[in-house]
Amino acid sequence: MTPFSLRRGMATLASLKKAGKVVCIGRNYADHIAELNSARPKQPFFFQKPTSTILLPGEGPVIRPRGVNLHYEVELALILNKRLKDFDPNDEQGALDAIESYALSIDMTARNVQNEAKQKGLPWDISKGFDTFLPLSKPIAKSAIPDPHNIELYLMVNGEVKQQDSTQLMLFRIPRILADISKVMTLEAGDIVLTGTPKGVGPVVPGDVMRAGIRVDGKELEEAKIEVA
Amino acid sequence: MTPFSLRRGMATLASLKKAGKVVCIGRNYADHIAELNSARPKQPFFFQKPTSTILLPGEGPVIRPRGVNLHYEVELALILNKRLKDFDPNDEQGALDAIESYALSIDMTARNVQNEAKQKGLPWDISKGFDTFLPLSKPIAKSAIPDPHNIELYLMVNGEVKQQDSTQLMLFRIPRILADISKVMTLEAGDIVLTGTPKGVGPVVPGDVMRAGIRVDGKELEEAKIEVA
Ligand SMILES: [Mg+2]
Ligand SMILES: [Mg+2]
Ligand SMILES: [Mg+2]
């Protein structure tokens, strides 16, 4: 099989780290909002992770900073192929056309740091931004995901299923997400967008093994697998 | 005079937009903390602006999004020349050595959006991240700024001085800033660090003209000037 890095016209592993930015939607699944006692947003809100958080397959473990309550959040990531500015939220086909490929991602979060930031009205950047806080799968060809709003995401810790839900449960779908982000900041080819996490987030400690993946019509996507300590 | 873009070994205007990330220190001047009724931080905190906010000299006006109370914050920016990870806060010379060049910057802020985010415990990214929200000067050679902790920053609106203070007033100096950021996220060559704003921030509306600059020993640095509507 041709490695992804050699396929013409698709994001390569190396190119992922050169993304101009990584933009992440918060609170995009109702049951996840409930489990964190958060308010349901009237519109998508988002934050950035620096590209220095990216951890590619085989690059080693997620590093837990001292004193941090480290949480996983499995999310579908979009890798864009064009510049978007003031994107039309009703343009379903345009949204799909703007996706170059997909990846599975884990939005690692220092939950205690985030909770303190929320209380004090401070930025989320530290809680979301430590090195290794964004494990990514290989890029996933668009052809492998006929409908990004109808796949199953899962995450297991030490063999136990913690998260497992369909992307059908997204509160704001991809065209709306791209519209709301690009009303604020121009999105560029290569930028990565994380679409939010379903319920089931929780802590991991050093030595735990996270395995995450995507099922399409019940079938596992090999290239979407993440296994990280 | 040789344009900066042709000088060997110094950041060029074009290269600024390719920065891997822009990291900004909040609340780094005591009088600015007082004017916003903010709490004085025990340690530096920081947030990111996407590189899509960068507005280079001559690229036109800052765009005020509808309904936004748009504030200026003049700040000294550092452009880095190397990777920094767990930088030593006591390494004064190492900090200077890690600076490739300087720039003057205006950290434009949607103050009402930021205030709402603070109240709700939401990220700052939207309030700081609109396109054109980071006017930059040309790169400034290190030789023009012998001591970054002893220069005067100023910002005028329609000819009236609004901000004018020495960088001596920084609460956390550059080595500490680089140390605290790089404990969280690895800094890379080309990354841009904003060092915080002195007192005097305030609103601008379309048509207002901001002029900002740096004085070293009372003398204006021509390359540090920003003039933007
Ligand atoms: Mg998340
Ligand atoms: Mg970037
Ligand atoms: Mg600022």
PDB file of N, CA, C and O in Angstrom, chain A residues 19-21 27 42-52 85 117-127 129-131 182-188, chain B residues 19-21 27 42-52 85 117-127 129-131 182-188:
ATOM      1  N   ALA A  19       0.547  22.988   9.776  1.00  0.00           N
ATOM      2  CA  ALA A  19      -0.748  23.679   9.707  1.00  0.00           C
ATOM      3  C   ALA A  19      -0.581  25.111  10.191  1.00  0.00           C
ATOM      4  O   ALA A  19       0.157  25.379  11.138  1.00  0.00           O
ATOM      5  N   GLY A  20      -1.264  26.030   9.537  1.00  0.00           N
ATOM      6  CA  GLY A  20      -1.203  27.420   9.977  1.00  0.00           C
ATOM      7  C   GLY A  20      -1.843  27.604  11.344  1.00  0.00           C
ATOM      8  O   GLY A  20      -1.371  28.390  12.162  1.00  0.00           O
ATOM      9  N   LYS A  21      -2.929  26.887  11.577  1.00  0.00           N
ATOM     10  CA  LYS A  21      -3.562  26.934  12.895  1.00  0.00           C
ATOM     11  C   LYS A  21      -4.436  25.713  13.103  1.00  0.00           C
ATOM     12  O   LYS A  21      -4.841  25.042  12.155  1.00  0.00           O
ATOM     13  N   ARG A  27     -17.963  22.323  23.271  1.00  0.00           N
ATOM     14  CA  ARG A  27     -19.376  22.018  23.593  1.00  0.00           C
ATOM     15  C   ARG A  27     -20.236  21.796  22.358  1.00  0.00           C
ATOM     16  O   ARG A  27     -21.207  22.511  22.138  1.00  0.00           O
ATOM     17  N   LYS A  42     -25.326  29.150  22.369  1.00  0.00           N
ATOM     18  CA  LYS A  42     -26.292  29.531  21.322  1.00  0.00           C
ATOM     19  C   LYS A  42     -25.637  29.525  19.956  1.00  0.00           C
ATOM     20  O   LYS A  42     -26.293  29.435  18.930  1.00  0.00           O
ATOM     21  N   GLN A  43     -24.331  29.667  19.967  1.00  0.00           N
ATOM     22  CA  GLN A  43     -23.577  29.596  18.711  1.00  0.00           C
ATOM     23  C   GLN A  43     -22.261  28.902  19.003  1.00  0.00           C
ATOM     24  O   GLN A  43     -21.840  28.835  20.160  1.00  0.00           O
ATOM     25  N   PRO A  44     -21.629  28.337  17.972  1.00  0.00           N
ATOM     26  CA  PRO A  44     -20.367  27.643  18.223  1.00  0.00           C
ATOM     27  C   PRO A  44     -19.340  28.612  18.819  1.00  0.00           C
ATOM     28  O   PRO A  44     -19.261  29.761  18.400  1.00  0.00           O
ATOM     29  N   PHE A  45     -18.585  28.161  19.825  1.00  0.00           N
ATOM     30  CA  PHE A  45     -17.419  28.960  20.208  1.00  0.00           C
ATOM     31  C   PHE A  45     -16.196  28.089  19.999  1.00  0.00           C
ATOM     32  O   PHE A  45     -16.302  26.874  19.875  1.00  0.00           O
ATOM     33  N   PHE A  46     -15.062  28.732  19.953  1.00  0.00           N
ATOM     34  CA  PHE A  46     -13.884  27.962  19.585  1.00  0.00           C
ATOM     35  C   PHE A  46     -12.630  28.544  20.204  1.00  0.00           C
ATOM     36  O   PHE A  46     -12.608  29.655  20.705  1.00  0.00           O
ATOM     37  N   PHE A  47     -11.597  27.723  20.187  1.00  0.00           N
ATOM     38  CA  PHE A  47     -10.304  28.111  20.739  1.00  0.00           C
ATOM     39  C   PHE A  47      -9.228  27.480  19.861  1.00  0.00           C
ATOM     40  O   PHE A  47      -9.528  26.645  19.001  1.00  0.00           O
ATOM     41  N   GLN A  48      -7.983  27.901  20.109  1.00  0.00           N
ATOM     42  CA  GLN A  48      -6.873  27.361  19.329  1.00  0.00           C
ATOM     43  C   GLN A  48      -5.988  26.449  20.177  1.00  0.00           C
ATOM     44  O   GLN A  48      -5.850  26.647  21.373  1.00  0.00           O
ATOM     45  N   LYS A  49      -5.412  25.469  19.528  1.00  0.00           N
ATOM     46  CA  LYS A  49      -4.270  24.738  20.086  1.00  0.00           C
ATOM     47  C   LYS A  49      -3.060  25.082  19.222  1.00  0.00           C
ATOM     48  O   LYS A  49      -3.172  25.108  17.997  1.00  0.00           O
ATOM     49  N   PRO A  50      -1.908  25.368  19.811  1.00  0.00           N
ATOM     50  CA  PRO A  50      -0.740  25.623  18.967  1.00  0.00           C
ATOM     51  C   PRO A  50      -0.332  24.339  18.244  1.00  0.00           C
ATOM     52  O   PRO A  50      -0.573  23.234  18.748  1.00  0.00           O
ATOM     53  N   THR A  51       0.281  24.479  17.086  1.00  0.00           N
ATOM     54  CA  THR A  51       0.696  23.280  16.345  1.00  0.00           C
ATOM     55  C   THR A  51       1.767  22.502  17.111  1.00  0.00           C
ATOM     56  O   THR A  51       1.989  21.327  16.837  1.00  0.00           O
ATOM     57  N   SER A  52       2.398  23.158  18.075  1.00  0.00           N
ATOM     58  CA  SER A  52       3.379  22.446  18.919  1.00  0.00           C
ATOM     59  C   SER A  52       2.718  21.375  19.792  1.00  0.00           C
ATOM     60  O   SER A  52       3.419  20.571  20.406  1.00  0.00           O
ATOM     61  N   LYS A  85     -13.432  32.415   4.065  1.00  0.00           N
ATOM     62  CA  LYS A  85     -13.702  33.677   4.760  1.00  0.00           C
ATOM     63  C   LYS A  85     -15.194  33.935   4.628  1.00  0.00           C
ATOM     64  O   LYS A  85     -15.722  33.870   3.513  1.00  0.00           O
ATOM     65  N   ALA A 117      -9.079  28.432  34.929  1.00  0.00           N
ATOM     66  CA  ALA A 117      -9.158  29.523  33.948  1.00  0.00           C
ATOM     67  C   ALA A 117     -10.596  29.997  33.786  1.00  0.00           C
ATOM     68  O   ALA A 117     -10.873  31.203  33.743  1.00  0.00           O
ATOM     69  N   LYS A 118     -11.531  29.047  33.723  1.00  0.00           N
ATOM     70  CA  LYS A 118     -12.945  29.427  33.585  1.00  0.00           C
ATOM     71  C   LYS A 118     -13.409  30.270  34.770  1.00  0.00           C
ATOM     72  O   LYS A 118     -14.091  31.276  34.610  1.00  0.00           O
ATOM     73  N   GLN A 119     -13.043  29.830  35.956  1.00  0.00           N
ATOM     74  CA  GLN A 119     -13.439  30.566  37.161  1.00  0.00           C
ATOM     75  C   GLN A 119     -12.881  31.977  37.180  1.00  0.00           C
ATOM     76  O   GLN A 119     -13.548  32.920  37.611  1.00  0.00           O
ATOM     77  N   LYS A 120     -11.630  32.115  36.740  1.00  0.00           N
ATOM     78  CA  LYS A 120     -10.971  33.416  36.816  1.00  0.00           C
ATOM     79  C   LYS A 120     -11.154  34.254  35.556  1.00  0.00           C
ATOM     80  O   LYS A 120     -10.623  35.357  35.471  1.00  0.00           O
ATOM     81  N   GLY A 121     -11.867  33.699  34.579  1.00  0.00           N
ATOM     82  CA  GLY A 121     -12.039  34.449  33.334  1.00  0.00           C
ATOM     83  C   GLY A 121     -10.766  34.586  32.534  1.00  0.00           C
ATOM     84  O   GLY A 121     -10.590  35.557  31.796  1.00  0.00           O
ATOM     85  N   LEU A 122      -9.877  33.609  32.652  1.00  0.00           N
ATOM     86  CA  LEU A 122      -8.599  33.656  31.938  1.00  0.00           C
ATOM     87  C   LEU A 122      -8.663  32.808  30.663  1.00  0.00           C
ATOM     88  O   LEU A 122      -9.555  31.987  30.488  1.00  0.00           O
ATOM     89  N   PRO A 123      -7.703  33.011  29.767  1.00  0.00           N
ATOM     90  CA  PRO A 123      -7.706  32.253  28.503  1.00  0.00           C
ATOM     91  C   PRO A 123      -7.553  30.739  28.743  1.00  0.00           C
ATOM     92  O   PRO A 123      -6.995  30.316  29.745  1.00  0.00           O
ATOM     93  N   TRP A 124      -7.987  29.967  27.764  1.00  0.00           N
ATOM     94  CA  TRP A 124      -7.879  28.508  27.851  1.00  0.00           C
ATOM     95  C   TRP A 124      -6.550  27.987  27.303  1.00  0.00           C
ATOM     96  O   TRP A 124      -6.272  26.777  27.353  1.00  0.00           O
ATOM     97  N   ASP A 125      -5.743  28.862  26.751  1.00  0.00           N
ATOM     98  CA  ASP A 125      -4.595  28.414  25.959  1.00  0.00           C
ATOM     99  C   ASP A 125      -3.641  27.493  26.709  1.00  0.00           C
ATOM    100  O   ASP A 125      -3.110  26.551  26.131  1.00  0.00           O
ATOM    101  N   ILE A 126      -3.388  27.784  27.985  1.00  0.00           N
ATOM    102  CA  ILE A 126      -2.462  26.926  28.721  1.00  0.00           C
ATOM    103  C   ILE A 126      -3.078  25.535  28.897  1.00  0.00           C
ATOM    104  O   ILE A 126      -2.431  24.519  28.626  1.00  0.00           O
ATOM    105  N   SER A 127      -4.333  25.485  29.293  1.00  0.00           N
ATOM    106  CA  SER A 127      -4.970  24.186  29.581  1.00  0.00           C
ATOM    107  C   SER A 127      -5.063  23.294  28.352  1.00  0.00           C
ATOM    108  O   SER A 127      -5.137  22.075  28.469  1.00  0.00           O
ATOM    109  N   GLY A 129      -2.865  23.713  25.653  1.00  0.00           N
ATOM    110  CA  GLY A 129      -1.737  23.957  24.771  1.00  0.00           C
ATOM    111  C   GLY A 129      -0.407  23.314  25.096  1.00  0.00           C
ATOM    112  O   GLY A 129       0.597  23.631  24.458  1.00  0.00           O
ATOM    113  N   PHE A 130      -0.362  22.408  26.065  1.00  0.00           N
ATOM    114  CA  PHE A 130       0.926  21.764  26.373  1.00  0.00           C
ATOM    115  C   PHE A 130       1.398  20.898  25.195  1.00  0.00           C
ATOM    116  O   PHE A 130       0.588  20.297  24.488  1.00  0.00           O
ATOM    117  N   ASP A 131       2.702  20.805  25.063  1.00  0.00           N
ATOM    118  CA  ASP A 131       3.289  19.907  24.074  1.00  0.00           C
ATOM    119  C   ASP A 131       2.672  18.508  24.218  1.00  0.00           C
ATOM    120  O   ASP A 131       2.449  18.046  25.349  1.00  0.00           O
ATOM    121  N   SER A 182     -14.938  31.221  10.278  1.00  0.00           N
ATOM    122  CA  SER A 182     -14.396  32.069   9.203  1.00  0.00           C
ATOM    123  C   SER A 182     -15.041  33.451   9.176  1.00  0.00           C
ATOM    124  O   SER A 182     -14.601  34.317   8.418  1.00  0.00           O
ATOM    125  N   LYS A 183     -16.055  33.676   9.996  1.00  0.00           N
ATOM    126  CA  LYS A 183     -16.544  35.046  10.206  1.00  0.00           C
ATOM    127  C   LYS A 183     -15.538  35.827  11.044  1.00  0.00           C
ATOM    128  O   LYS A 183     -15.500  37.047  11.019  1.00  0.00           O
ATOM    129  N   VAL A 184     -14.763  35.104  11.849  1.00  0.00           N
ATOM    130  CA  VAL A 184     -13.790  35.742  12.737  1.00  0.00           C
ATOM    131  C   VAL A 184     -12.410  35.696  12.104  1.00  0.00           C
ATOM    132  O   VAL A 184     -11.790  36.728  11.855  1.00  0.00           O
ATOM    133  N   MET A 185     -11.924  34.485  11.874  1.00  0.00           N
ATOM    134  CA  MET A 185     -10.571  34.330  11.358  1.00  0.00           C
ATOM    135  C   MET A 185     -10.597  33.576  10.037  1.00  0.00           C
ATOM    136  O   MET A 185     -11.232  32.536   9.913  1.00  0.00           O
ATOM    137  N   THR A 186      -9.908  34.117   9.061  1.00  0.00           N
ATOM    138  CA  THR A 186      -9.804  33.450   7.775  1.00  0.00           C
ATOM    139  C   THR A 186      -9.160  32.082   7.961  1.00  0.00           C
ATOM    140  O   THR A 186      -8.125  31.961   8.610  1.00  0.00           O
ATOM    141  N   LEU A 187      -9.796  31.063   7.425  1.00  0.00           N
ATOM    142  CA  LEU A 187      -9.208  29.719   7.428  1.00  0.00           C
ATOM    143  C   LEU A 187      -8.400  29.530   6.151  1.00  0.00           C
ATOM    144  O   LEU A 187      -8.773  30.052   5.093  1.00  0.00           O
ATOM    145  N   GLU A 188      -7.309  28.803   6.276  1.00  0.00           N
ATOM    146  CA  GLU A 188      -6.391  28.633   5.147  1.00  0.00           C
ATOM    147  C   GLU A 188      -6.219  27.152   4.833  1.00  0.00           C
ATOM    148  O   GLU A 188      -6.420  26.301   5.699  1.00  0.00           O
TER     149      GLU A 188
ATOM    150  N   ALA B  19       4.827  32.961  10.710  1.00  0.00           N
ATOM    151  CA  ALA B  19       5.141  32.557  12.084  1.00  0.00           C
ATOM    152  C   ALA B  19       4.341  31.315  12.449  1.00  0.00           C
ATOM    153  O   ALA B  19       3.183  31.180  12.060  1.00  0.00           O
ATOM    154  N   GLY B  20       4.967  30.408  13.192  1.00  0.00           N
ATOM    155  CA  GLY B  20       4.250  29.218  13.637  1.00  0.00           C
ATOM    156  C   GLY B  20       3.141  29.567  14.612  1.00  0.00           C
ATOM    157  O   GLY B  20       2.068  28.970  14.605  1.00  0.00           O
ATOM    158  N   LYS B  21       3.415  30.523  15.480  1.00  0.00           N
ATOM    159  CA  LYS B  21       2.376  30.982  16.404  1.00  0.00           C
ATOM    160  C   LYS B  21       2.713  32.364  16.931  1.00  0.00           C
ATOM    161  O   LYS B  21       3.861  32.806  16.879  1.00  0.00           O
ATOM    162  N   ARG B  27      -1.794  41.195  31.031  1.00  0.00           N
ATOM    163  CA  ARG B  27      -1.589  41.876  32.326  1.00  0.00           C
ATOM    164  C   ARG B  27      -0.139  41.920  32.755  1.00  0.00           C
ATOM    165  O   ARG B  27       0.232  41.370  33.792  1.00  0.00           O
ATOM    166  N   LYS B  42      -0.090  36.089  39.563  1.00  0.00           N
ATOM    167  CA  LYS B  42       1.103  35.635  40.303  1.00  0.00           C
ATOM    168  C   LYS B  42       2.169  35.124  39.352  1.00  0.00           C
ATOM    169  O   LYS B  42       3.335  35.070  39.669  1.00  0.00           O
ATOM    170  N   GLN B  43       1.729  34.714  38.192  1.00  0.00           N
ATOM    171  CA  GLN B  43       2.669  34.278  37.161  1.00  0.00           C
ATOM    172  C   GLN B  43       2.134  34.745  35.815  1.00  0.00           C
ATOM    173  O   GLN B  43       0.943  35.035  35.694  1.00  0.00           O
ATOM    174  N   PRO B  44       2.995  34.855  34.816  1.00  0.00           N
ATOM    175  CA  PRO B  44       2.508  35.316  33.515  1.00  0.00           C
ATOM    176  C   PRO B  44       1.445  34.356  32.981  1.00  0.00           C
ATOM    177  O   PRO B  44       1.573  33.144  33.138  1.00  0.00           O
ATOM    178  N   PHE B  45       0.380  34.897  32.407  1.00  0.00           N
ATOM    179  CA  PHE B  45      -0.509  34.011  31.640  1.00  0.00           C
ATOM    180  C   PHE B  45      -0.506  34.514  30.209  1.00  0.00           C
ATOM    181  O   PHE B  45      -0.095  35.644  29.928  1.00  0.00           O
ATOM    182  N   PHE B  46      -0.953  33.673  29.317  1.00  0.00           N
ATOM    183  CA  PHE B  46      -0.810  34.048  27.912  1.00  0.00           C
ATOM    184  C   PHE B  46      -1.901  33.421  27.063  1.00  0.00           C
ATOM    185  O   PHE B  46      -2.611  32.507  27.502  1.00  0.00           O
ATOM    186  N   PHE B  47      -2.046  33.971  25.885  1.00  0.00           N
ATOM    187  CA  PHE B  47      -3.047  33.491  24.920  1.00  0.00           C
ATOM    188  C   PHE B  47      -2.436  33.612  23.533  1.00  0.00           C
ATOM    189  O   PHE B  47      -1.371  34.211  23.366  1.00  0.00           O
ATOM    190  N   GLN B  48      -3.116  33.026  22.563  1.00  0.00           N
ATOM    191  CA  GLN B  48      -2.630  33.076  21.188  1.00  0.00           C
ATOM    192  C   GLN B  48      -3.502  33.987  20.326  1.00  0.00           C
ATOM    193  O   GLN B  48      -4.697  34.096  20.551  1.00  0.00           O
ATOM    194  N   LYS B  49      -2.880  34.603  19.358  1.00  0.00           N
ATOM    195  CA  LYS B  49      -3.608  35.202  18.241  1.00  0.00           C
ATOM    196  C   LYS B  49      -3.256  34.392  17.003  1.00  0.00           C
ATOM    197  O   LYS B  49      -2.076  34.060  16.803  1.00  0.00           O
ATOM    198  N   PRO B  50      -4.221  34.041  16.147  1.00  0.00           N
ATOM    199  CA  PRO B  50      -3.853  33.320  14.923  1.00  0.00           C
ATOM    200  C   PRO B  50      -3.044  34.244  14.009  1.00  0.00           C
ATOM    201  O   PRO B  50      -3.205  35.472  14.053  1.00  0.00           O
ATOM    202  N   THR B  51      -2.192  33.657  13.192  1.00  0.00           N
ATOM    203  CA  THR B  51      -1.381  34.487  12.286  1.00  0.00           C
ATOM    204  C   THR B  51      -2.265  35.203  11.262  1.00  0.00           C
ATOM    205  O   THR B  51      -1.825  36.189  10.662  1.00  0.00           O
ATOM    206  N   SER B  52      -3.494  34.732  11.114  1.00  0.00           N
ATOM    207  CA  SER B  52      -4.426  35.429  10.215  1.00  0.00           C
ATOM    208  C   SER B  52      -4.808  36.814  10.733  1.00  0.00           C
ATOM    209  O   SER B  52      -5.430  37.591  10.013  1.00  0.00           O
ATOM    210  N   LYS B  85      12.517  25.418  24.889  1.00  0.00           N
ATOM    211  CA  LYS B  85      11.678  24.495  25.653  1.00  0.00           C
ATOM    212  C   LYS B  85      12.211  24.529  27.075  1.00  0.00           C
ATOM    213  O   LYS B  85      13.424  24.362  27.283  1.00  0.00           O
ATOM    214  N   ALA B 117     -16.645  36.891  27.415  1.00  0.00           N
ATOM    215  CA  ALA B 117     -15.932  35.610  27.544  1.00  0.00           C
ATOM    216  C   ALA B 117     -15.433  35.419  28.975  1.00  0.00           C
ATOM    217  O   ALA B 117     -15.558  34.332  29.553  1.00  0.00           O
ATOM    218  N   LYS B 118     -14.877  36.493  29.557  1.00  0.00           N
ATOM    219  CA  LYS B 118     -14.394  36.390  30.937  1.00  0.00           C
ATOM    220  C   LYS B 118     -15.530  36.035  31.894  1.00  0.00           C
ATOM    221  O   LYS B 118     -15.368  35.185  32.771  1.00  0.00           O
ATOM    222  N   GLN B 119     -16.647  36.709  31.728  1.00  0.00           N
ATOM    223  CA  GLN B 119     -17.800  36.432  32.602  1.00  0.00           C
ATOM    224  C   GLN B 119     -18.273  34.993  32.496  1.00  0.00           C
ATOM    225  O   GLN B 119     -18.654  34.378  33.488  1.00  0.00           O
ATOM    226  N   LYS B 120     -18.287  34.492  31.268  1.00  0.00           N
ATOM    227  CA  LYS B 120     -18.837  33.153  31.028  1.00  0.00           C
ATOM    228  C   LYS B 120     -17.786  32.059  31.126  1.00  0.00           C
ATOM    229  O   LYS B 120     -18.102  30.882  30.937  1.00  0.00           O
ATOM    230  N   GLY B 121     -16.539  32.430  31.391  1.00  0.00           N
ATOM    231  CA  GLY B 121     -15.487  31.424  31.447  1.00  0.00           C
ATOM    232  C   GLY B 121     -15.177  30.813  30.094  1.00  0.00           C
ATOM    233  O   GLY B 121     -14.749  29.662  30.009  1.00  0.00           O
ATOM    234  N   LEU B 122     -15.370  31.576  29.038  1.00  0.00           N
ATOM    235  CA  LEU B 122     -15.112  31.066  27.687  1.00  0.00           C
ATOM    236  C   LEU B 122     -13.741  31.518  27.184  1.00  0.00           C
ATOM    237  O   LEU B 122     -13.134  32.426  27.746  1.00  0.00           O
ATOM    238  N   PRO B 123     -13.232  30.879  26.126  1.00  0.00           N
ATOM    239  CA  PRO B 123     -11.901  31.239  25.606  1.00  0.00           C
ATOM    240  C   PRO B 123     -11.862  32.683  25.094  1.00  0.00           C
ATOM    241  O   PRO B 123     -12.884  33.247  24.726  1.00  0.00           O
ATOM    242  N   TRP B 124     -10.675  33.230  25.043  1.00  0.00           N
ATOM    243  CA  TRP B 124     -10.475  34.598  24.555  1.00  0.00           C
ATOM    244  C   TRP B 124     -10.269  34.654  23.045  1.00  0.00           C
ATOM    245  O   TRP B 124     -10.130  35.740  22.466  1.00  0.00           O
ATOM    246  N   ASP B 125     -10.191  33.507  22.407  1.00  0.00           N
ATOM    247  CA  ASP B 125      -9.719  33.472  21.019  1.00  0.00           C
ATOM    248  C   ASP B 125     -10.525  34.343  20.061  1.00  0.00           C
ATOM    249  O   ASP B 125      -9.952  34.951  19.161  1.00  0.00           O
ATOM    250  N   ILE B 126     -11.833  34.381  20.234  1.00  0.00           N
ATOM    251  CA  ILE B 126     -12.633  35.194  19.316  1.00  0.00           C
ATOM    252  C   ILE B 126     -12.321  36.674  19.537  1.00  0.00           C
ATOM    253  O   ILE B 126     -12.052  37.415  18.587  1.00  0.00           O
ATOM    254  N   SER B 127     -12.276  37.098  20.793  1.00  0.00           N
ATOM    255  CA  SER B 127     -12.075  38.522  21.087  1.00  0.00           C
ATOM    256  C   SER B 127     -10.718  39.035  20.625  1.00  0.00           C
ATOM    257  O   SER B 127     -10.542  40.222  20.385  1.00  0.00           O
ATOM    258  N   GLY B 129      -8.980  37.420  18.024  1.00  0.00           N
ATOM    259  CA  GLY B 129      -8.564  36.705  16.828  1.00  0.00           C
ATOM    260  C   GLY B 129      -9.149  37.125  15.492  1.00  0.00           C
ATOM    261  O   GLY B 129      -8.948  36.436  14.497  1.00  0.00           O
ATOM    262  N   PHE B 130      -9.877  38.252  15.445  1.00  0.00           N
ATOM    263  CA  PHE B 130     -10.432  38.667  14.143  1.00  0.00           C
ATOM    264  C   PHE B 130      -9.309  39.048  13.176  1.00  0.00           C
ATOM    265  O   PHE B 130      -8.263  39.569  13.584  1.00  0.00           O
ATOM    266  N   ASP B 131      -9.575  38.817  11.908  1.00  0.00           N
ATOM    267  CA  ASP B 131      -8.652  39.274  10.864  1.00  0.00           C
ATOM    268  C   ASP B 131      -8.318  40.752  11.071  1.00  0.00           C
ATOM    269  O   ASP B 131      -9.200  41.550  11.421  1.00  0.00           O
ATOM    270  N   SER B 182       7.463  28.600  27.506  1.00  0.00           N
ATOM    271  CA  SER B 182       8.110  27.392  26.981  1.00  0.00           C
ATOM    272  C   SER B 182       8.051  26.219  27.954  1.00  0.00           C
ATOM    273  O   SER B 182       8.438  25.109  27.604  1.00  0.00           O
ATOM    274  N   LYS B 183       7.552  26.460  29.171  1.00  0.00           N
ATOM    275  CA  LYS B 183       7.221  25.334  30.049  1.00  0.00           C
ATOM    276  C   LYS B 183       5.969  24.631  29.547  1.00  0.00           C
ATOM    277  O   LYS B 183       5.737  23.466  29.848  1.00  0.00           O
ATOM    278  N   VAL B 184       5.129  25.367  28.826  1.00  0.00           N
ATOM    279  CA  VAL B 184       3.868  24.813  28.315  1.00  0.00           C
ATOM    280  C   VAL B 184       4.040  24.392  26.868  1.00  0.00           C
ATOM    281  O   VAL B 184       3.878  23.227  26.520  1.00  0.00           O
ATOM    282  N   MET B 185       4.371  25.363  26.019  1.00  0.00           N
ATOM    283  CA  MET B 185       4.463  25.084  24.593  1.00  0.00           C
ATOM    284  C   MET B 185       5.857  25.426  24.080  1.00  0.00           C
ATOM    285  O   MET B 185       6.383  26.495  24.351  1.00  0.00           O
ATOM    286  N   THR B 186       6.433  24.501  23.351  1.00  0.00           N
ATOM    287  CA  THR B 186       7.734  24.744  22.743  1.00  0.00           C
ATOM    288  C   THR B 186       7.640  25.947  21.815  1.00  0.00           C
ATOM    289  O   THR B 186       6.740  26.023  20.982  1.00  0.00           O
ATOM    290  N   LEU B 187       8.542  26.877  21.982  1.00  0.00           N
ATOM    291  CA  LEU B 187       8.634  28.019  21.065  1.00  0.00           C
ATOM    292  C   LEU B 187       9.602  27.666  19.945  1.00  0.00           C
ATOM    293  O   LEU B 187      10.591  26.960  20.169  1.00  0.00           O
ATOM    294  N   GLU B 188       9.316  28.162  18.749  1.00  0.00           N
ATOM    295  CA  GLU B 188      10.113  27.813  17.571  1.00  0.00           C
ATOM    296  C   GLU B 188      10.650  29.079  16.924  1.00  0.00           C
ATOM    297  O   GLU B 188      10.084  30.166  17.105  1.00  0.00           O
TER     298      GLU B 188
END
